[in-house]
XYZ file of C-alpha atoms in Angstrom:
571
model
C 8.110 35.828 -38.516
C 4.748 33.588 -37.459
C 6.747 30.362 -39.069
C 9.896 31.182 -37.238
C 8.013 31.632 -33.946
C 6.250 28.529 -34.162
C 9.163 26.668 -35.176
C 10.853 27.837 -31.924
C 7.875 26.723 -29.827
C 7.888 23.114 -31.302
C 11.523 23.436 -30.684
C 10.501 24.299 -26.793
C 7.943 21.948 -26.855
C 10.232 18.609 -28.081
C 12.419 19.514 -25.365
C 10.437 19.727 -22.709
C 9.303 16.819 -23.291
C 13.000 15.329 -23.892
C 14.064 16.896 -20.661
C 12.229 14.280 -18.303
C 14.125 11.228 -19.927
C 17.246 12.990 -20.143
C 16.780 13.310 -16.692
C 17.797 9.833 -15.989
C 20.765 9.847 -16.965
C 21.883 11.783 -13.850
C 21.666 8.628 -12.002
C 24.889 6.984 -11.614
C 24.464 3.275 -11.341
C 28.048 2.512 -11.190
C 27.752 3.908 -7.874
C 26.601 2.435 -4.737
C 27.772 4.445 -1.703
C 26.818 2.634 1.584
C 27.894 5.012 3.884
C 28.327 4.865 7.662
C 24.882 5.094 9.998
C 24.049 9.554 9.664
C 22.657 10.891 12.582
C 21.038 13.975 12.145
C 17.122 15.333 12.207
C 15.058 15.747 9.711
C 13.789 19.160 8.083
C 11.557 21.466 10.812
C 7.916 20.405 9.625
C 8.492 16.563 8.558
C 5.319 14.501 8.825
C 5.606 11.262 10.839
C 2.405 8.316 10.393
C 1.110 5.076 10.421
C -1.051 3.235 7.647
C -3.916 1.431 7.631
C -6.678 0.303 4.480
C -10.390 -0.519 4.907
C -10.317 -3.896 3.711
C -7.628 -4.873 6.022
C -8.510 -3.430 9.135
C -12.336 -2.157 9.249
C -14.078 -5.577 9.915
C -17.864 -5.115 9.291
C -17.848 -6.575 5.777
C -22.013 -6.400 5.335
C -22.674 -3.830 8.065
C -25.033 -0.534 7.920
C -25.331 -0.978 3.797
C -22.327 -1.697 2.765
C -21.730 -3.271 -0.910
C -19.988 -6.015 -1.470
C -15.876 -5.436 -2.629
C -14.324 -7.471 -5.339
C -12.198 -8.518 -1.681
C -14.942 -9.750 -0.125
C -16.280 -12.155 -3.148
C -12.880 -13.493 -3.731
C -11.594 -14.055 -0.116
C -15.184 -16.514 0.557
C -13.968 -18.086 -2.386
C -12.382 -21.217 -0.917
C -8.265 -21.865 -1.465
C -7.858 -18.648 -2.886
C -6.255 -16.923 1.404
C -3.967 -18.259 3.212
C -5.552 -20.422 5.967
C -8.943 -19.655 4.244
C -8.829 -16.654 5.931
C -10.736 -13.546 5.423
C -11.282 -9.392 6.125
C -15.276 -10.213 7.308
C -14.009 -9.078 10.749
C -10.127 -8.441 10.889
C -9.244 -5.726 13.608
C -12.809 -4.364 13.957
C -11.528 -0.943 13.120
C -15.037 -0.110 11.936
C -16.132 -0.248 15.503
C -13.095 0.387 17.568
C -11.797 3.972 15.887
C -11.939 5.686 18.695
C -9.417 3.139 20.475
C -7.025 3.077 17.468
C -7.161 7.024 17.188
C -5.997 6.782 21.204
C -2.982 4.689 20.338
C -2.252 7.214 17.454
C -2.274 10.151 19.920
C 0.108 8.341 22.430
C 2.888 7.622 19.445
C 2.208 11.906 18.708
C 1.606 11.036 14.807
C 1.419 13.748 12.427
C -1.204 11.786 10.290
C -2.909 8.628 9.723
C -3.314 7.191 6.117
C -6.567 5.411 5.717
C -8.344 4.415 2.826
C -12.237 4.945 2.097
C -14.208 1.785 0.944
C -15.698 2.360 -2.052
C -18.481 0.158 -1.370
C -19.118 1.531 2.121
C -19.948 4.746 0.296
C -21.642 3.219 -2.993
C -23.320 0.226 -2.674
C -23.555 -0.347 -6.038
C -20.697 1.378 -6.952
C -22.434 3.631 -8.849
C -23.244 7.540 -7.321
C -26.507 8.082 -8.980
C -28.333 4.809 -7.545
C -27.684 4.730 -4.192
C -25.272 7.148 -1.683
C -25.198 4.651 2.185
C -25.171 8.066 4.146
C -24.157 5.884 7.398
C -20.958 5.181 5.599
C -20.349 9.084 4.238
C -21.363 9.102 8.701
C -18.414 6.814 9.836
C -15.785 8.469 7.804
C -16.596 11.966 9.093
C -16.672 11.257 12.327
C -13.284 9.388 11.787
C -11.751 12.460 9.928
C -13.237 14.744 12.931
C -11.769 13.105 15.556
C -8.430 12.590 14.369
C -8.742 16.838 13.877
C -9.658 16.737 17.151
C -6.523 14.969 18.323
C -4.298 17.228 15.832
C -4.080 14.389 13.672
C -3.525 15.110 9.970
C -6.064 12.753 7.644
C -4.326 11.551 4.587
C -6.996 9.280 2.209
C -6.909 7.028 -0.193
C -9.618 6.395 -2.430
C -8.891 3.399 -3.997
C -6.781 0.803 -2.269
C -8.375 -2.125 -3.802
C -11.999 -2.675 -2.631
C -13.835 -2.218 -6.173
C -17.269 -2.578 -5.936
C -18.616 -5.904 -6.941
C -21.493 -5.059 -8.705
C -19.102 -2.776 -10.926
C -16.907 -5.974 -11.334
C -19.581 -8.014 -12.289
C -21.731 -5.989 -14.661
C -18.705 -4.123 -16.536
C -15.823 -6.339 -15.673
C -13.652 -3.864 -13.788
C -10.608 -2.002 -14.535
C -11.187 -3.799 -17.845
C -13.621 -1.278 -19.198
C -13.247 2.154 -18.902
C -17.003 2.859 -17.659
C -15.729 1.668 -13.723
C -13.361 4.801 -14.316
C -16.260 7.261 -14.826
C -17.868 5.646 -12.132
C -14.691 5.995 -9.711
C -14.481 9.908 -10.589
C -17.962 9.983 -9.268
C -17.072 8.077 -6.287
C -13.707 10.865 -5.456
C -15.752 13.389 -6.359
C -17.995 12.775 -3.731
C -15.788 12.043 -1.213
C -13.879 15.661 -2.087
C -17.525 17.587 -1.607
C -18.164 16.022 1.623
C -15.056 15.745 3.603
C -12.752 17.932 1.204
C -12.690 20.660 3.336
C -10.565 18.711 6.691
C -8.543 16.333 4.082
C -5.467 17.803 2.821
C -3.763 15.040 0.811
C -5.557 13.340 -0.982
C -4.664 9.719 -3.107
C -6.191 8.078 -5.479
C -4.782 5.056 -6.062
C -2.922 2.886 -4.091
C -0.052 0.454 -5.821
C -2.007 0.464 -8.891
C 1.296 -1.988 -9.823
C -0.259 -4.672 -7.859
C -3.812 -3.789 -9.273
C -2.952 -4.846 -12.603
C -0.661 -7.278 -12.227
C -1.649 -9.465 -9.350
C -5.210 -8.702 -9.432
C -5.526 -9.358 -13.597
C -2.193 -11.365 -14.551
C -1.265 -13.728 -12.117
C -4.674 -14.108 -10.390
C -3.390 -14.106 -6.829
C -5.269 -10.808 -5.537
C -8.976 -10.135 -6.194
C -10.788 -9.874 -8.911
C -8.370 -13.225 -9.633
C -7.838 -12.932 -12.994
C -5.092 -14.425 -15.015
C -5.459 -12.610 -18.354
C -1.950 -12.017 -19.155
C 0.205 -8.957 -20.039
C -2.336 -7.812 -22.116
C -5.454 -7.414 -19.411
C -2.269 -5.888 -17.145
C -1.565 -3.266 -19.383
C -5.238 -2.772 -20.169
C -6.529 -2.136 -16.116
C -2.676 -0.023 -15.678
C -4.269 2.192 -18.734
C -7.742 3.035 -17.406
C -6.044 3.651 -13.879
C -3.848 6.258 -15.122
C -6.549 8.014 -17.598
C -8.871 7.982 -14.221
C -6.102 9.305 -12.349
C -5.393 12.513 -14.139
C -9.231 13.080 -14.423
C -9.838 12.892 -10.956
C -6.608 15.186 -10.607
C -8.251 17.526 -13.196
C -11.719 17.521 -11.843
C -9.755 18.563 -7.950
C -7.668 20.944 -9.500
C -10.684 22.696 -11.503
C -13.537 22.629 -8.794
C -12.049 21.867 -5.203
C -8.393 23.361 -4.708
C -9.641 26.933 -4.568
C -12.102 26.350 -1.562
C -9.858 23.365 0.054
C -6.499 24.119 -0.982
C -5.740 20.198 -0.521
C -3.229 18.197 -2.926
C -3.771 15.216 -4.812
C -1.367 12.510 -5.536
C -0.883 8.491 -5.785
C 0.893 5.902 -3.920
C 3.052 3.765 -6.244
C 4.927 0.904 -4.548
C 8.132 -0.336 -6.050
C 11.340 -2.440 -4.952
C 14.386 -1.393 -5.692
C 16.600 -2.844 -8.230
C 19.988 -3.339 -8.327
C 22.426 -4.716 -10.957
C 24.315 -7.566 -9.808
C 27.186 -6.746 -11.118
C 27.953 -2.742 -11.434
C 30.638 -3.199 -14.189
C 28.139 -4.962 -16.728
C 26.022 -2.964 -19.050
C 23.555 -5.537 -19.354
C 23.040 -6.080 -16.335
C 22.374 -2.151 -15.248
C 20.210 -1.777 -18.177
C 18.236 -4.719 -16.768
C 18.111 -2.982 -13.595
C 16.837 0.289 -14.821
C 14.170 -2.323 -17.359
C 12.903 -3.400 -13.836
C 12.846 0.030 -12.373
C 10.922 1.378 -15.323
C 8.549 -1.598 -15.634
C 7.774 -1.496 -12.253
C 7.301 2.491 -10.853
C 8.267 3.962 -14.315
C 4.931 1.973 -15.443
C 2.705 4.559 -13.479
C 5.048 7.575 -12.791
C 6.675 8.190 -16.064
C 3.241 8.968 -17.711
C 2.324 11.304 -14.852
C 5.049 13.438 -14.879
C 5.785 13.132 -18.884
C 2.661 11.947 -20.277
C 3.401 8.705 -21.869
C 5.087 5.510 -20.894
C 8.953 4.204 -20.374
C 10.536 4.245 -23.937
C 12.193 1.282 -22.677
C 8.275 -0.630 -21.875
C 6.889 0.540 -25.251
C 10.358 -0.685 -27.219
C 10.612 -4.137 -25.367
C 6.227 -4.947 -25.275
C 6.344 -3.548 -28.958
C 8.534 -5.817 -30.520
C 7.391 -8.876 -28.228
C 4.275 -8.261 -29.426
C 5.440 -8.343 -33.758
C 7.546 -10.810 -32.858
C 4.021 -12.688 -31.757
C 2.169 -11.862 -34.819
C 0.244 -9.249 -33.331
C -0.606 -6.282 -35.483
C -0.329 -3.727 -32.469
C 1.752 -3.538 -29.331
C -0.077 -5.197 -26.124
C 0.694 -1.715 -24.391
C -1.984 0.091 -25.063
C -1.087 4.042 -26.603
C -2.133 7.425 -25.550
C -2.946 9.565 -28.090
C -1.790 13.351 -27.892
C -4.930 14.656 -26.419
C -4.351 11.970 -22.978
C -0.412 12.432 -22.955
C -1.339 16.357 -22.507
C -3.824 15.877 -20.011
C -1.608 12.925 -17.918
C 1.676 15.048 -17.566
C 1.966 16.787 -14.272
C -0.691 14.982 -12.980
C 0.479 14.579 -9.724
C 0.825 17.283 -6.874
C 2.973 14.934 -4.348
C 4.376 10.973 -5.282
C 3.541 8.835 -2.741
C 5.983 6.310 -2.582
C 5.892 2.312 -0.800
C 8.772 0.881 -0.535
C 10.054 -2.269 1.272
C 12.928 -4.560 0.057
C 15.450 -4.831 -2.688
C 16.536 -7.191 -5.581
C 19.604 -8.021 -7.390
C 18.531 -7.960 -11.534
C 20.609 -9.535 -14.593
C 19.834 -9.817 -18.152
C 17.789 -12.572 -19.086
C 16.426 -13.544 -22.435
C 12.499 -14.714 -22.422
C 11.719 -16.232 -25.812
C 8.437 -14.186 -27.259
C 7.118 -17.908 -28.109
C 5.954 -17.777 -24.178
C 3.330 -15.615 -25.137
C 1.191 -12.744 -23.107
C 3.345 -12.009 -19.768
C 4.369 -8.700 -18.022
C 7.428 -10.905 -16.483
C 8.780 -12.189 -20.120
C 8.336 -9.134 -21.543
C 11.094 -7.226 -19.269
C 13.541 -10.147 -20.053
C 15.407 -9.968 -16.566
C 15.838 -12.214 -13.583
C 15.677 -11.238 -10.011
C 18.114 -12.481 -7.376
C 18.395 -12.009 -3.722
C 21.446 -12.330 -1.416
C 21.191 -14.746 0.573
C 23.328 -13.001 4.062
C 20.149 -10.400 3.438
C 18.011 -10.717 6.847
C 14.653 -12.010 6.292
C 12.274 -12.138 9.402
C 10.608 -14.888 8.173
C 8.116 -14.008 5.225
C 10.381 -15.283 2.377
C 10.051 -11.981 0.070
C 10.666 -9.121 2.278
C 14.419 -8.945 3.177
C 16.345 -6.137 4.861
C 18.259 -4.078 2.828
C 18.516 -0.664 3.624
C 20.406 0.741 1.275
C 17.985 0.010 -1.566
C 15.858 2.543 -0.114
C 18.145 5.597 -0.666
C 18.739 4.667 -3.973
C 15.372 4.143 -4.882
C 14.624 7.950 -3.295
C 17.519 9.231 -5.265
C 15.991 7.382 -8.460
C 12.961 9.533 -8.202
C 14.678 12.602 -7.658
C 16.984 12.603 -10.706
C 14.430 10.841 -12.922
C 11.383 13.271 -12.305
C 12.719 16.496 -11.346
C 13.325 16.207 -7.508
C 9.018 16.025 -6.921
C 7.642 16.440 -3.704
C 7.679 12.621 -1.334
C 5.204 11.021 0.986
C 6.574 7.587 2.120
C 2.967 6.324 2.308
C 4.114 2.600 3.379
C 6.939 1.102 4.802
C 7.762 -1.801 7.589
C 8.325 -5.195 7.819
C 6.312 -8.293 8.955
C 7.038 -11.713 10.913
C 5.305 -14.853 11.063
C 1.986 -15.454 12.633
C 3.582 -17.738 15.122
C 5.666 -14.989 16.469
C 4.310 -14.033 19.523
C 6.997 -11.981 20.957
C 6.593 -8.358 21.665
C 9.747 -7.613 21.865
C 10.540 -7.457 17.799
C 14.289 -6.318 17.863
C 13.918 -6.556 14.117
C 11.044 -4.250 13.543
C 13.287 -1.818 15.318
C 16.351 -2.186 13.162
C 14.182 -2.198 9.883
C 13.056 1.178 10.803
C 16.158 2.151 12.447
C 18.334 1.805 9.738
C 15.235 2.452 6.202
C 14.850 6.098 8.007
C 18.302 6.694 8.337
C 19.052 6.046 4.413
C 15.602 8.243 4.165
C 17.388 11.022 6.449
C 20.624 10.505 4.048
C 18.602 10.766 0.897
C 17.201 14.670 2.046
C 20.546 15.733 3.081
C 20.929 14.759 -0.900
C 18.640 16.712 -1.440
C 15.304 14.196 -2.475
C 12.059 16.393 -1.012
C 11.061 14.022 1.138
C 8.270 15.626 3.525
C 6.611 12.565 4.951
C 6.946 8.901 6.611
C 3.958 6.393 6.835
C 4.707 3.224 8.863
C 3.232 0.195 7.426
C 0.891 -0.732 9.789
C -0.971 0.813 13.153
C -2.169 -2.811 13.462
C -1.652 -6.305 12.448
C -4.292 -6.533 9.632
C -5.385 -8.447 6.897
C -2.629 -9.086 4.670
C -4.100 -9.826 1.454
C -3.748 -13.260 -0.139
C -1.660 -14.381 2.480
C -4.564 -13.241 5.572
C -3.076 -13.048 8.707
C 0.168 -15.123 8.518
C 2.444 -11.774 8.064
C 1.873 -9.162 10.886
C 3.432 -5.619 9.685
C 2.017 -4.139 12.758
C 3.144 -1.790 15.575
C 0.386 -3.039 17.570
C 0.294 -6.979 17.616
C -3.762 -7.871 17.528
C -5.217 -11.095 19.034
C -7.103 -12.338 16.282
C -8.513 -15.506 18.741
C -10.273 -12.576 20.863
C -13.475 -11.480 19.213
C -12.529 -8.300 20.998
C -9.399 -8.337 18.729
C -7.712 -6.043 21.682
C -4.091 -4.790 20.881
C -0.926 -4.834 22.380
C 1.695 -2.690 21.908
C 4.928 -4.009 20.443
C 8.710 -2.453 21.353
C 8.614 -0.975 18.182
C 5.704 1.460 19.199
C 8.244 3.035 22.428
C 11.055 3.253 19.380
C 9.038 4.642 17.000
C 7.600 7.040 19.541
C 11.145 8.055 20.325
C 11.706 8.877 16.765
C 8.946 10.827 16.285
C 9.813 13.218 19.484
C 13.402 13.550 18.289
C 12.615 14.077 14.519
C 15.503 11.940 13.953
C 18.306 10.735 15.347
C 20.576 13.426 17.684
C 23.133 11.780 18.858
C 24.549 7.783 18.897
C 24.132 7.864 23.007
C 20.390 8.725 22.464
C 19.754 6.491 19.823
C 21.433 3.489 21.957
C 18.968 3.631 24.662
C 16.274 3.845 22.421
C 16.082 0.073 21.797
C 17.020 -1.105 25.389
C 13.978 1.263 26.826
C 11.620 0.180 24.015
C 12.372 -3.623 24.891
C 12.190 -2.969 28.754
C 8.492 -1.540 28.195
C 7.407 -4.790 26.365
C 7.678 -7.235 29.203
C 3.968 -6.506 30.677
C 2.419 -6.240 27.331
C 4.103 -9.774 26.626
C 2.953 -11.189 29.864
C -0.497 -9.892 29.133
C -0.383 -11.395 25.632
C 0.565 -14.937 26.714
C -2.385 -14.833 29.238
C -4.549 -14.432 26.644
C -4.844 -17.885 25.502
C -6.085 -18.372 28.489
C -8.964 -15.840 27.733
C -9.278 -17.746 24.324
C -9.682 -20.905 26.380
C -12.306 -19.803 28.470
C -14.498 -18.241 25.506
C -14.460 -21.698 24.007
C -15.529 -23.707 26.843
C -18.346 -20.391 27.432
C -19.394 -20.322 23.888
C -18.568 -23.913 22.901
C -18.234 -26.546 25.332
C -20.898 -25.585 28.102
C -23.441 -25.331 25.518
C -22.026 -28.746 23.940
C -22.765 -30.561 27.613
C -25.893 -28.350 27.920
C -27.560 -30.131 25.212
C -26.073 -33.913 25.683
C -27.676 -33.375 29.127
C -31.035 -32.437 27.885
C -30.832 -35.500 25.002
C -29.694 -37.986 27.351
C -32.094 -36.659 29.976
C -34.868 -37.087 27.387
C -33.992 -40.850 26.412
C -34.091 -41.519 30.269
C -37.526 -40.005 30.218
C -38.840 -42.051 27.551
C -37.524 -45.293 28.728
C -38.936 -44.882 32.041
C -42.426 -43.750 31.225
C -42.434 -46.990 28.481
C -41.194 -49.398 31.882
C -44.397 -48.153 33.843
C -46.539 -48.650 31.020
């Protein structure tokens, strides 16, 4: 009987694990309903936000010992920003909390996602040399007072500010020792403010991590080492993720009873054409390479079949003796899978996908290896940032995605929103309101699905710094003078509409939700008038700070020569 028993446990076994991939074939991508605008409210309990990250928003870069960030070396590094710009100051968040925390209470938020710089905590990156107690200081009092205001705290730990020193000495997400050192870092942010967090992430977009930050070179640490150093940093991430997960789930959730999860970002991907194999398999190729990267290992324990097939044979057909995708052995898959208590889940435009061959003679690249090309429609409405177009649509299939391809999890929208141009100076953003007019609606249609969406994080409270392109894109509901070193904020219409969605929990009725953008754009006409004054402000600093000063010291030098000339005439 012992052989027959354990043959029907490995039987059990192989299909459990079976049952996750299966799972994807319940999504029908011959099928793309776009229904008619739903109104409705969302489930008693959902959880409206706003987002924010340290880098982009606290300011203070080398203020009460904090470390230098892998952000902070490579923004100072000249050409690398937009305009040169950097996060050394950015909305002064670090100082002006309590402000922002007021504005949070007026919208009625549920929670605010933050993240917690690493550096801010750990110098050095590293627990045992050095813990900056004023920094453990700032985030408490940040996490009490949002308590105070009946504010829910969600945290990130990691949303991109490594420690420098770690970069330097160990090379980063290259080696696994920064992972040892990060479960340090989360596990002493869960001892001291575990106890008022409830949701917890540890990673944010780890997608962009690897790729941007160790491909194509464009985020910090700026490294362009190819598929290969990609694949490497995406493997450490996930190992530290589940440890982290392990370590909360074996010391902290019985005294906190708080969750821990990670925000993966992805766009969604459609086949151009619906009737074409190729192209749908393409689609699901981008899909999988993209969130299937990070979330097929945590909630199966090892990566995409479709990554390992398509990097494996690249990587023969290269000469290479092993795939570039690194492999988990048994122990790892085991202690990966169900690694994650909630998905958070960015999201913020759509792409059309075909087949496209990329010969394996191009070498070590994330992009050849999925052998696709993306496409966008050109009738899509673009604000203005020339990758984020409106397509709403994209959004409820991306939700449904996740719900037949990892067994309906529990959802935190932890970013979406839209951005304009620097130049735009105009409260009044009509578009901001239609973006999230129309993305919560295919949200709202996606639960009445049945997706377990609990959550919705606008992306952003404030204009901040957006990465490599600094402050040219605003995603913010507040608009921030960046001129003023006061960086005072403004309300946009979107606030009043978002507000209005927040108190409704959804949309009632169409003659509600009509005056909603009418009375949002109504409220923005003082905060505009204020905002185009404020040059004028600008234009006064510089002649206080600048010009007086300037004449000031002509005065004295010319004063001086005058001096001399006349005391050399009487002698």
């Amino acid at each position: 009987r012992t052989p027959l028993v354990r043959s029907i446990l490995e039987l059990l076994l192989l299909l459990a694990l079976l049952l996750p991939a299966a799972a994807s074939q319940d999504f029908d991508w011959t099928k793309n309903h776009q229904t008619s605008f739903y109104y409705g409210t969302f489930p008693t309990g959902f959880s409206w936000g706003a987002g924010s990250s340290a880098y982009q928003t606290e300011g203070a870069w080398n203020t009460d010992g904090k470390g230098l960030s892998i952000w902070d070396a490579f923004a100072h590094k000249k050409g690398k920003i937009h305009a040169n710009d950097t996060g050394d100051f950015s909305c002064e968040g670090y100082h002006r909390f309590k402000d922002d925390i007021s504005l949070m209470k007026d919208m009625k938020l549920n929670h605010y996602r933050f993240s917690i710089s690493w550096p801010r905590i750990l110098p050095t990156g590293v627990k045992s040399e050095q813990i900056n107690e004023k920094g453990i200081r700032y985030y408490s009092d940040l996490i009490d007072l949002l308590l105070e205001n009946q504010i829910a705290p969600m945290v990130t730990l990691y949303h991109w500010d490594l420690p420098q020193v770690l970069q330097e000495k160990h090379g980063g997400w290259q080696n696994i020792s920064t992972a040892e050192h990060f479960h340090d870092f989360a596990d002493l942010c869960f001892q001291r403010f575990g106890s008022r967090v409830k949701h917890w992430i540890t990673f944010n977009n780890p997608w962009s991590v690897a790729v941007e930050g160790h491909e194509t070179g464009e985020h910090a640490p700026g490294l362009k080492l190819g598929g290969s150093g990609a694949y490497r940093a995406a493997h450490h991430i996930l190992k530290d993720h589940a440890k982290v997960w392990h370590t909360y789930d074996q010391q902290w959730r019985g005294k906190q009873k708080g969750l821990v999860g990670i925000s993966l970002t992805a766009d969604w991907g459609e086949p151009v054409d619906l009737t074409n194999q190729r192209d749908i398999e393409a689609a699901e190729r981008y899909i999988q390479f993209y969130l299937g990267w990070f979330a097929t290992p945590l909630f199966t324990g090892d990566y995409p079949h479709v990554m390992k097939d398509y990097i494996g044979r690249k990587s023969g057909q290269q000469g290479l003796g092993a795939s570039r995708l690194p492999v988990f052995s048994p122990q790892e898959r085991s202690h990966l899978r169900g690694t994650c208590d909630f998905l958070g889940l960015g999201h913020f435009t759509t792409r059309y996908i075909s087949q496209k061959n990329y010969p394996s003679g191009l070498g070590d690249s994330y992009f050849a290896d999925r052998d696709l090309a993306e496409l966008v429609d050109p009738q899509w409405p673009d604000p203005g940032s020339g990758w984020l177009y409106s397509v709403p649509w994209g959004f409820r299939r991306l939700l449904t995605f996740v719900k037949t391809q990892y067994g309906n999890p529990m959802i935190y929208v932890t970013e979406n929103g839209v951005s304009e141009k620097m130049l735009c100076m105009d409260l009044c953003d009509g578009w901001r309101m239609k973006y999230f007019k129309e993305y919560t609606n295919e949200m709202l249609k996606a639960i009445r699905d049945g997706a377990n969406v609990r959550g919705y994080t606008a992306w952003s409270l404030l204009d901040n710094f957006e990465w490599d392109r600094g402050f040219s894109e605003r995603f913010g509901l507040y608009y921030v003078d960046f001129r003023n070193r006061n960086k005072p904020r403004y309300p946009k219409a979107s606030v009043q509409f978002y507000k209005r969605l927040i108190s409704s929990n959804g949309f009632p009725n169409q003659r509600e939700v009509d005056t909603w953008k009418r009375k949002a754009v109504e409220t923005c006409s003082s905060s505009n008038q204020l905002l185009a004054a404020d040059p004028l402000i600008g234009h006064m600093e510089m002649v206080t700070e600048i010009v007086v000063p300037t004449v000031c010291t002509l005065c004295i030098l010319l004063s001086a020569v005058f001096l001399m000339f006349l005391l050399r005439g009487r002698l």
